[in-house]
Coordinates of C-alpha atoms in Angstrom, one line a residue:
M606 CA -41.9 -158.1 18.8
T607 CA -39.6 -155.3 17.8
T608 CA -39.8 -153.2 14.6
T609 CA -36.7 -155.0 13.2
E610 CA -38.3 -158.4 13.8
R611 CA -41.4 -157.3 12.1
V612 CA -39.5 -156.0 9.1
T613 CA -37.4 -159.2 9.0
D614 CA -40.6 -161.3 9.2
A615 CA -42.1 -159.4 6.3
A616 CA -39.0 -160.0 4.2
A617 CA -39.1 -163.7 5.1
D618 CA -42.8 -163.9 4.2
A619 CA -42.1 -162.2 0.8
A620 CA -39.2 -164.7 0.2
I621 CA -41.5 -167.6 0.9
E622 CA -44.1 -166.3 -1.5
D623 CA -41.4 -165.9 -4.2
D624 CA -40.3 -169.5 -3.6
E625 CA -43.9 -170.7 -4.0
V626 CA -44.2 -168.9 -7.3
D627 CA -40.9 -170.3 -8.6
A628 CA -41.9 -173.8 -7.7
L629 CA -45.3 -173.5 -9.4
T630 CA -43.8 -171.8 -12.4
I631 CA -41.1 -174.4 -12.8
G632 CA -43.6 -177.2 -12.3
R633 CA -45.9 -175.8 -14.9
R634 CA -43.0 -175.3 -17.4
I635 CA -42.1 -179.0 -16.9
R636 CA -45.7 -180.0 -17.6
Q637 CA -45.9 -177.8 -20.6
L638 CA -42.6 -179.1 -22.1
R639 CA -43.6 -182.7 -21.3
T640 CA -47.0 -182.3 -23.0
E641 CA -45.5 -180.6 -26.1
R642 CA -43.2 -183.7 -26.5
G643 CA -46.1 -186.1 -26.2
M644 CA -44.7 -187.7 -23.0
T645 CA -46.9 -189.0 -20.2
L646 CA -46.1 -188.5 -16.6
D647 CA -45.1 -192.2 -16.4
D648 CA -42.8 -191.7 -19.3
L649 CA -41.0 -188.8 -17.6
A650 CA -40.9 -190.6 -14.3
T651 CA -39.3 -193.6 -15.9
A652 CA -36.7 -191.4 -17.7
V653 CA -35.5 -189.8 -14.5
D654 CA -35.9 -192.9 -12.3
R655 CA -38.5 -191.4 -10.0
A656 CA -42.1 -192.3 -9.0
P657 CA -44.8 -190.7 -11.0
S658 CA -46.3 -189.4 -7.8
Q659 CA -43.1 -187.5 -7.0
L660 CA -43.1 -185.9 -10.5
S661 CA -46.7 -185.0 -10.1
M662 CA -46.0 -183.1 -6.9
I663 CA -43.1 -181.2 -8.6
E664 CA -45.4 -180.3 -11.6
N665 CA -48.1 -179.1 -9.2
G666 CA -45.5 -176.9 -7.3
R667 CA -46.0 -178.9 -4.1
R668 CA -42.4 -180.0 -3.9
E669 CA -39.3 -178.0 -4.7
A670 CA -37.0 -180.1 -6.9
K671 CA -33.3 -180.2 -6.1
L672 CA -30.9 -179.0 -8.7
T673 CA -29.8 -182.5 -9.7
M674 CA -33.4 -183.5 -10.3
L675 CA -34.1 -180.5 -12.5
Q676 CA -31.0 -181.3 -14.5
A677 CA -32.2 -184.9 -15.0
I678 CA -35.7 -183.6 -16.0
A679 CA -34.1 -181.2 -18.5
R680 CA -32.1 -183.9 -20.1
A681 CA -35.1 -186.2 -20.4
L682 CA -37.1 -183.4 -22.0
G683 CA -34.3 -182.6 -24.4
T684 CA -33.9 -179.1 -23.1
T685 CA -31.6 -177.1 -20.8
L686 CA -31.7 -176.2 -17.1
D687 CA -31.9 -172.5 -18.1
A688 CA -35.1 -173.3 -20.2
L689 CA -36.7 -174.7 -17.1
L690 CA -35.7 -171.7 -15.0
E691 CA -36.7 -169.2 -17.7
A692 CA -38.1 -166.0 -16.2
E693 CA -40.4 -165.3 -19.1
P694 CA -44.1 -165.8 -18.3
L695 CA -45.9 -169.0 -19.4
D696 CA -48.9 -169.0 -21.7
E697 CA -52.0 -167.3 -20.3
R698 CA -53.8 -170.5 -19.2
S699 CA -50.8 -171.7 -17.3
S700 CA -50.3 -168.3 -15.7
M701 CA -53.9 -168.3 -14.5
E702 CA -53.5 -171.8 -13.1
I703 CA -50.5 -170.7 -11.1
K704 CA -52.3 -167.6 -9.8
L705 CA -55.3 -169.7 -8.7
E706 CA -53.2 -172.4 -7.0
R707 CA -51.3 -169.7 -5.2
A708 CA -54.5 -168.0 -4.1
M709 CA -55.9 -171.3 -2.8
R710 CA -52.8 -171.5 -0.5
G711 CA -53.4 -168.0 0.7
Q712 CA -55.5 -166.5 3.6
T713 CA -58.5 -165.6 1.6
F714 CA -59.5 -169.1 0.6
Q715 CA -58.5 -170.5 4.0
A716 CA -60.6 -167.9 5.8
L717 CA -63.6 -168.9 3.6
G718 CA -63.1 -172.6 4.4
I719 CA -62.6 -173.4 0.7
P720 CA -60.3 -176.5 0.4
P721 CA -57.7 -176.4 -2.3
F722 CA -58.5 -178.5 -5.4
R723 CA -56.5 -179.7 -8.4
V724 CA -56.8 -177.3 -11.4
G725 CA -57.1 -179.8 -14.2
K726 CA -57.5 -179.3 -18.0
S727 CA -61.2 -179.9 -17.6
V728 CA -61.7 -176.6 -15.7
P729 CA -62.7 -174.0 -18.2
T730 CA -60.5 -171.0 -18.6
E731 CA -63.6 -168.8 -18.1
A732 CA -64.1 -170.4 -14.7
L733 CA -60.4 -169.7 -13.7
S734 CA -60.9 -166.1 -14.7
A735 CA -64.1 -165.8 -12.7
M736 CA -62.5 -167.3 -9.6
L737 CA -59.5 -165.1 -9.8
A738 CA -61.7 -162.0 -10.2
L739 CA -63.8 -163.0 -7.2
Q740 CA -60.7 -163.6 -5.1
G741 CA -59.3 -160.3 -6.1
E742 CA -62.5 -158.5 -5.2
I743 CA -62.6 -160.1 -1.8
E744 CA -59.1 -159.1 -1.1
R745 CA -59.9 -155.5 -2.2
L746 CA -62.9 -155.3 0.1
N747 CA -60.8 -156.7 3.0
D748 CA -58.2 -154.0 2.3
E749 CA -60.8 -151.3 2.3
R750 CA -62.6 -152.5 5.4
A751 CA -63.1 -149.3 7.3
A752 CA -61.9 -149.0 10.9
T753 CA -64.5 -147.5 13.3
P754 CA -63.4 -144.7 15.6
E755 CA -63.5 -147.3 18.4
E756 CA -61.2 -149.6 16.6
A757 CA -58.9 -146.7 15.8
R758 CA -58.8 -145.7 19.5
R759 CA -58.0 -149.3 20.5
A760 CA -55.1 -149.3 18.0
N761 CA -53.9 -146.0 19.4
V762 CA -54.0 -147.2 23.0
E763 CA -52.1 -150.4 22.1
L764 CA -49.4 -148.5 20.2
R765 CA -49.1 -145.9 23.0
G766 CA -48.7 -148.8 25.5
L767 CA -45.8 -150.2 23.4
M768 CA -44.2 -146.7 23.3
R769 CA -44.5 -146.3 27.0
T770 CA -43.0 -149.8 27.7
Q771 CA -39.9 -148.8 25.7
D772 CA -39.7 -145.3 27.0
N773 CA -40.5 -144.2 23.4
Y774 CA -37.1 -145.3 22.4
F775 CA -36.6 -147.8 19.5
P776 CA -33.0 -148.9 19.1
E777 CA -33.6 -150.7 15.8
L778 CA -34.8 -147.4 14.3
E779 CA -31.9 -145.5 15.7
E780 CA -29.6 -148.1 14.1
Q781 CA -31.4 -147.8 10.8
A782 CA -30.8 -144.0 10.9
R783 CA -27.1 -144.5 11.7
R784 CA -26.7 -146.8 8.8
I785 CA -28.3 -144.4 6.3
L786 CA -26.4 -141.4 7.6
G787 CA -23.2 -143.4 7.4
A788 CA -23.9 -144.5 3.9
V789 CA -24.1 -140.8 2.7
D790 CA -21.1 -139.8 4.9
H791 CA -23.1 -137.4 7.1
P792 CA -20.6 -135.7 9.4
G793 CA -23.0 -135.2 12.3
G794 CA -25.1 -132.2 13.4
P795 CA -27.9 -130.7 11.4
L796 CA -29.0 -132.5 8.3
T797 CA -28.7 -130.4 5.2
Q798 CA -31.2 -130.4 2.3
R799 CA -28.4 -131.7 0.1
T800 CA -27.9 -134.6 2.5
A801 CA -31.6 -135.4 2.3
S802 CA -31.2 -135.5 -1.5
D803 CA -28.1 -137.7 -1.2
I804 CA -30.2 -140.2 0.9
A805 CA -32.9 -140.2 -1.8
A806 CA -30.2 -140.9 -4.4
H807 CA -28.7 -143.6 -2.2
L808 CA -32.1 -145.3 -2.1
G809 CA -32.4 -145.1 -5.9
F810 CA -34.8 -142.1 -6.1
T811 CA -34.8 -138.8 -8.0
L812 CA -36.8 -135.9 -6.6
H813 CA -39.5 -134.2 -8.6
Y814 CA -41.5 -131.2 -7.3
V815 CA -44.9 -130.9 -9.0
S816 CA -47.9 -128.6 -8.7
D817 CA -50.5 -131.3 -9.3
L818 CA -49.8 -133.7 -6.4
P819 CA -53.0 -135.5 -5.5
Q820 CA -54.7 -133.5 -2.7
T821 CA -55.0 -136.5 -0.4
T822 CA -51.2 -137.2 -0.3
R823 CA -48.1 -135.5 1.0
S824 CA -45.9 -137.3 -1.5
V825 CA -46.1 -140.2 -4.0
A826 CA -43.3 -142.6 -4.7
D827 CA -43.0 -144.2 -8.1
I828 CA -41.2 -147.4 -7.0
K829 CA -41.0 -148.8 -10.5
N830 CA -39.2 -145.8 -12.0
G831 CA -37.4 -144.6 -8.9
R832 CA -39.1 -141.2 -8.8
L833 CA -40.3 -139.3 -5.7
Y834 CA -43.0 -136.7 -6.3
L835 CA -43.5 -133.8 -3.8
S836 CA -45.5 -130.7 -3.8
S837 CA -43.8 -127.6 -5.2
R838 CA -45.9 -125.5 -2.8
L839 CA -44.4 -127.3 0.2
A840 CA -40.9 -126.8 -1.2
A841 CA -41.5 -123.1 -1.2
K842 CA -42.9 -122.6 2.3
G843 CA -42.2 -125.7 4.4
D844 CA -39.2 -127.8 5.4
P845 CA -38.3 -129.8 2.3
R846 CA -36.1 -132.1 4.3
T847 CA -38.9 -133.4 6.4
A848 CA -41.1 -134.1 3.4
V849 CA -38.3 -136.0 1.6
L850 CA -37.3 -138.1 4.6
Q851 CA -40.9 -139.0 5.6
A852 CA -41.5 -140.2 2.1
L853 CA -38.4 -142.3 2.0
S854 CA -38.6 -143.7 5.5
S855 CA -41.2 -146.3 4.5
R856 CA -38.8 -147.5 1.8
M857 CA -35.9 -147.7 4.3
L858 CA -38.1 -149.7 6.7
G859 CA -39.4 -152.1 4.1
H860 CA -43.0 -151.3 4.8
R861 CA -45.6 -153.2 2.9
E862 CA -49.2 -152.0 2.1
P863 CA -50.9 -151.9 5.5
R864 CA -53.5 -154.6 6.1
S865 CA -55.2 -153.0 9.0
Y866 CA -55.6 -149.6 10.6
A867 CA -53.3 -150.7 13.5
E868 CA -50.6 -151.5 11.0
F869 CA -51.1 -148.2 9.2
L870 CA -50.9 -146.3 12.5
R871 CA -47.7 -148.2 13.5
Q872 CA -46.1 -147.5 10.1
R873 CA -46.8 -143.8 10.6
V874 CA -45.2 -143.8 14.0
E875 CA -42.1 -145.6 12.7
T876 CA -41.9 -143.2 9.7
N877 CA -42.0 -140.2 12.0
Y878 CA -39.5 -141.7 14.4
L879 CA -37.0 -142.5 11.7
T880 CA -37.4 -139.0 10.2
G881 CA -36.7 -137.5 13.6
A882 CA -33.7 -139.7 14.1
L883 CA -32.3 -138.6 10.7
L884 CA -32.9 -134.9 11.3
I885 CA -31.6 -135.0 14.9
P886 CA -29.0 -137.9 14.9
E887 CA -28.7 -139.7 18.3
A888 CA -24.9 -139.8 18.3
H889 CA -24.7 -136.0 18.0
A890 CA -27.9 -135.0 19.9
V891 CA -27.3 -137.1 23.1
P892 CA -23.9 -135.3 24.0
F893 CA -25.7 -132.0 23.2
L894 CA -28.5 -132.8 25.7
Q895 CA -26.2 -134.3 28.3
D896 CA -24.2 -131.1 28.3
A897 CA -27.4 -129.1 28.7
K898 CA -28.4 -131.3 31.6
A899 CA -25.0 -130.8 33.3
D900 CA -25.5 -127.1 32.9
R901 CA -29.1 -127.4 34.1
A902 CA -30.2 -125.7 30.9
I903 CA -32.2 -128.2 28.9
S904 CA -34.4 -126.4 26.4
I905 CA -36.6 -127.7 23.6
E906 CA -36.1 -124.4 21.8
D907 CA -32.3 -124.9 21.9
L908 CA -32.7 -128.4 20.4
R909 CA -35.0 -127.0 17.8
D910 CA -32.5 -124.2 16.8
A911 CA -29.5 -126.5 16.9
Y912 CA -30.9 -128.8 14.2
S913 CA -33.1 -126.3 12.3
V914 CA -36.3 -128.3 12.8
S915 CA -39.8 -127.4 13.9
Y916 CA -40.7 -127.2 17.6
E917 CA -42.9 -130.3 17.3
T918 CA -40.1 -132.3 15.8
A919 CA -37.7 -131.2 18.5
A920 CA -40.3 -132.0 21.2
H921 CA -41.0 -135.5 19.7
R922 CA -37.2 -136.2 19.4
F923 CA -36.6 -135.2 23.0
T924 CA -39.2 -137.7 24.2
N925 CA -37.2 -140.4 22.3
L926 CA -34.0 -139.6 24.1
A927 CA -34.9 -138.1 27.5
T928 CA -35.6 -141.3 29.5
V929 CA -33.0 -143.7 28.0
H930 CA -30.1 -141.2 27.9
L931 CA -30.9 -138.6 30.5
G932 CA -32.9 -140.6 33.0
I933 CA -35.8 -138.2 32.8
P934 CA -39.4 -139.5 32.4
V935 CA -41.5 -137.1 30.3
H936 CA -44.9 -136.4 28.8
F937 CA -45.9 -134.8 25.5
L938 CA -49.1 -133.3 24.3
K939 CA -50.4 -131.8 21.1
V940 CA -53.7 -130.0 21.6
H941 CA -55.9 -128.3 19.0
E942 CA -57.1 -124.8 19.7
S943 CA -60.6 -126.3 20.3
G944 CA -59.1 -128.1 23.3
T945 CA -59.1 -131.6 21.8
I946 CA -56.0 -133.7 22.4
T947 CA -54.6 -135.0 19.1
K948 CA -51.4 -136.6 20.2
A949 CA -50.2 -137.8 23.6
Y950 CA -47.4 -139.7 25.2
E951 CA -46.3 -140.1 28.9
N952 CA -44.1 -142.3 31.0
D953 CA -44.0 -140.0 34.0
D954 CA -47.4 -141.0 35.4
V955 CA -49.1 -137.8 34.6
N956 CA -52.9 -138.4 34.7
F957 CA -54.4 -137.4 31.4
P958 CA -58.2 -137.7 30.8
T959 CA -59.1 -140.9 29.0
D960 CA -62.2 -142.6 27.6
R961 CA -63.4 -146.0 28.7
L962 CA -60.9 -147.7 26.3
G963 CA -58.0 -145.8 27.8
S964 CA -57.6 -143.5 24.8
I965 CA -56.2 -140.0 25.4
E966 CA -56.5 -138.8 21.8
G967 CA -59.9 -137.2 21.2
Q968 CA -60.4 -136.2 24.8
M969 CA -60.7 -132.6 26.0
C970 CA -57.6 -131.2 27.6
C971 CA -58.1 -129.5 30.9
R972 CA -58.7 -125.8 30.6
R973 CA -56.1 -125.2 33.4
W974 CA -53.4 -127.3 31.8
T975 CA -50.4 -125.6 30.2
S976 CA -51.4 -126.9 26.8
R977 CA -54.7 -124.9 27.0
V978 CA -53.5 -121.9 28.9
V979 CA -50.8 -121.1 26.4
F980 CA -53.4 -120.2 23.8
D981 CA -54.4 -117.2 25.9
E982 CA -50.8 -115.9 26.0
E983 CA -50.1 -112.8 23.8
D984 CA -46.3 -113.5 23.7
H985 CA -45.8 -116.1 21.0
F986 CA -42.1 -115.4 20.6
N987 CA -40.9 -116.8 24.0
P988 CA -41.8 -120.2 25.3
Y989 CA -44.5 -120.5 28.0
Y990 CA -43.7 -122.3 31.2
Q991 CA -46.1 -123.4 34.0
Y992 CA -46.2 -125.5 37.1
T993 CA -49.5 -127.4 37.5
D994 CA -50.6 -129.1 40.7
T995 CA -52.6 -132.3 40.1
G996 CA -54.1 -135.1 42.1
N997 CA -50.9 -137.1 41.8
G998 CA -48.2 -134.5 42.1
T999 CA -46.9 -131.3 40.5
Y1000 CA -45.8 -131.2 36.9
W1001 CA -43.9 -128.5 35.0
C1002 CA -44.4 -127.9 31.3
T1003 CA -43.0 -125.8 28.4
A1004 CA -45.3 -125.1 25.5
R1005 CA -45.6 -123.3 22.2
V1006 CA -48.4 -122.6 19.7
E1007 CA -47.8 -123.6 16.1
L1008 CA -50.1 -122.8 13.1
S1009 CA -51.1 -125.4 10.5
S1010 CA -53.7 -125.8 7.8
E1011 CA -56.0 -127.4 10.4
G1012 CA -55.8 -124.4 12.8
A1013 CA -53.5 -123.6 15.8
H1014 CA -52.1 -126.4 17.9
S1015 CA -50.1 -126.2 21.1
V1016 CA -47.2 -128.5 21.6
S1017 CA -45.9 -129.1 25.1
V1018 CA -43.3 -131.2 26.9
G1019 CA -43.5 -131.7 30.7
V1020 CA -41.7 -133.5 33.6
R1021 CA -42.3 -134.2 37.2
F1022 CA -41.5 -131.5 39.7
D1023 CA -38.2 -133.2 40.9
D1024 CA -36.9 -133.2 37.3
T1025 CA -37.5 -129.5 36.7
R1026 CA -34.1 -128.6 38.0
W1027 CA -32.5 -129.7 34.7
F1028 CA -34.6 -127.3 32.5
L1029 CA -34.5 -123.6 31.6
G1030 CA -37.8 -122.0 32.6
R1031 CA -37.9 -123.7 36.0
D1032 CA -38.0 -120.2 37.7
T1033 CA -41.4 -119.4 36.2
H1034 CA -44.1 -118.0 38.5
N1035 CA -47.0 -119.4 36.4
R1036 CA -49.1 -121.8 38.4
G1037 CA -52.2 -123.8 37.8
V1038 CA -54.3 -126.4 39.6
S1039 CA -55.8 -129.2 37.5
K1040 CA -58.0 -132.0 38.6
H1041 CA -58.7 -133.2 35.1
S1042 CA -59.3 -136.7 36.3
V1043 CA -62.2 -135.4 38.2
E1044 CA -65.2 -134.3 36.1
V1045 CA -65.9 -131.1 38.1
C1046 CA -62.4 -129.7 37.3
C1047 CA -63.4 -128.2 34.0
R1048 CA -65.5 -130.6 32.0
R1049 CA -68.6 -129.4 33.9
A1050 CA -69.6 -125.8 34.1
P1051 CA -69.5 -124.1 37.5
A1052 CA -72.7 -124.7 39.5
D1053 CA -74.0 -121.2 39.4
L1054 CA -73.7 -121.0 35.6
E1055 CA -75.2 -124.4 35.1
A1056 CA -78.2 -123.5 37.3
A1057 CA -78.7 -120.3 35.3
W1058 CA -78.4 -121.7 31.8
R1059 CA -79.0 -125.4 31.7
G1060 CA -82.4 -125.8 30.0
N1061 CA -82.2 -122.2 28.7
S1062 CA -79.7 -122.8 26.0
W1063 CA -79.2 -125.0 22.9
P1064 CA -75.9 -125.0 21.2
N1065 CA -75.7 -126.1 17.5
V1066 CA -72.8 -128.5 17.8
R1067 CA -70.0 -128.3 15.3
T1068 CA -69.4 -132.0 15.3
P1069 CA -66.2 -133.4 13.7
R1070 CA -67.2 -135.8 10.9
T1071 CA -65.0 -138.6 12.4
L1072 CA -67.4 -138.8 15.4
L1073 CA -70.3 -139.7 13.1
A1074 CA -68.6 -141.7 10.4
T1075 CA -66.1 -144.5 10.1
L1076 CA -62.6 -143.6 9.3
P1077 CA -61.7 -143.2 5.6
T1078 CA -61.5 -146.5 3.8
G1079 CA -58.6 -148.0 1.9
A1080 CA -55.2 -149.5 2.7
F1081 CA -54.0 -146.0 3.1
P1082 CA -57.0 -144.3 4.9
G1083 CA -58.2 -141.2 3.1
V1084 CA -56.0 -141.5 0.0
D1085 CA -57.8 -141.5 -3.3
T1086 CA -56.0 -144.3 -5.1
T1087 CA -57.5 -143.4 -8.5
D1088 CA -56.0 -139.9 -8.2
V1089 CA -52.6 -141.4 -7.3
Y1090 CA -52.6 -143.9 -10.1
E1091 CA -53.7 -141.3 -12.7
F1092 CA -51.0 -139.0 -11.4
L1093 CA -48.3 -141.6 -11.7
E1094 CA -49.5 -142.6 -15.2
A1095 CA -49.3 -138.9 -16.3
H1096 CA -45.8 -138.3 -14.8
A1097 CA -44.2 -141.7 -15.6
P1098 CA -41.2 -141.4 -17.9
R1099 CA -42.0 -142.5 -21.5

């Protein structure tokens, strides 16, 4: 299923839910007006020339009445059609009945095997309140069900498989970027900060830079008041365009609150993809890259500089366009200075280390691979290039080291030996040999060192907390929702 289909299905689901609420609300309003007028169900059925059972289904929201039927009911009740379709809420009891009947049709009741029942007048209001409270708590616990590291790795593997199948190119997201850029009359080329603000305004948001943004968030969108809050510290030292576009991408894509870690992960990938497509528009970037290929001078640095983005953004965007538009399979790695792989993508058959689930992320990158060797380079101004011989061929990579709050990371892009002819840096003399699919390559110490020190050493492991604990809970893992809600309450316009 494509991203567009998922978004369309989400919109359709929301529309169906709205229809159910309308039918229930209209039915309850008919019952309320009928009761106020002292009419029985038989009286109303006779007045509109319909069977009582049919009227009962309409009042219970199980059948959507046609417009002509609603007009007849309105006349019989001595009111207007507008009164039946009134958007104002019903009395508290009727509103609770509607919420409970809607809940009984939902997944929570069905998963528990609780059959729907008629909510009659004999059911105490306190009982309705208790059932609704229990149903809400069950849904909250389901939302906050933590994903184990194993579940997270499975989700990562599945998502990376989808990206590989599509050569990391998603045409529906490219089309979404084109529509947004067209709506703000973007002429092409680098996206300015003003254009990012225009996109926010086009989507109905004003930008507010604050010093007290919740620590667990990068931004907070107040959807009700059309306000987007970002950190004032980021505006001073980072790329404000990226922060704005990442915050708005979920709104452009119609994302709903994620119901699983896999959905949360997919939404993050879609958000980052759309942000890259806005910063480096396909219609402008593809001719740029095609010209570079014709000149045998493709360079991630040139792509970075042409669009004034980070090296990582340029590298990511190159993987989106390289195979589909240039015919070049590629791989991408982001490696922490500790040697841990944090992001990975490949469709060029490079053989990265994996765990038993097939996950690359979290594995140790080979010490002889470009992504690790680059940390030892003193020259951080120029890109580092290296050919690496592996068990399934020779690969060439270009890599850089970037600093972040979590330490230094290397970002590298690589291709098979035959495709090196299209890139700057192909004349490098740097060579390496990596057998990282074989344990003795670098994941085991050399035999002489192991013989000398195994049994004579005991390292105190600096274990990442995620290896010992489940992932953060919540629909948005790691986000303190209390902080977010208190922040929004404090900043909301009065």
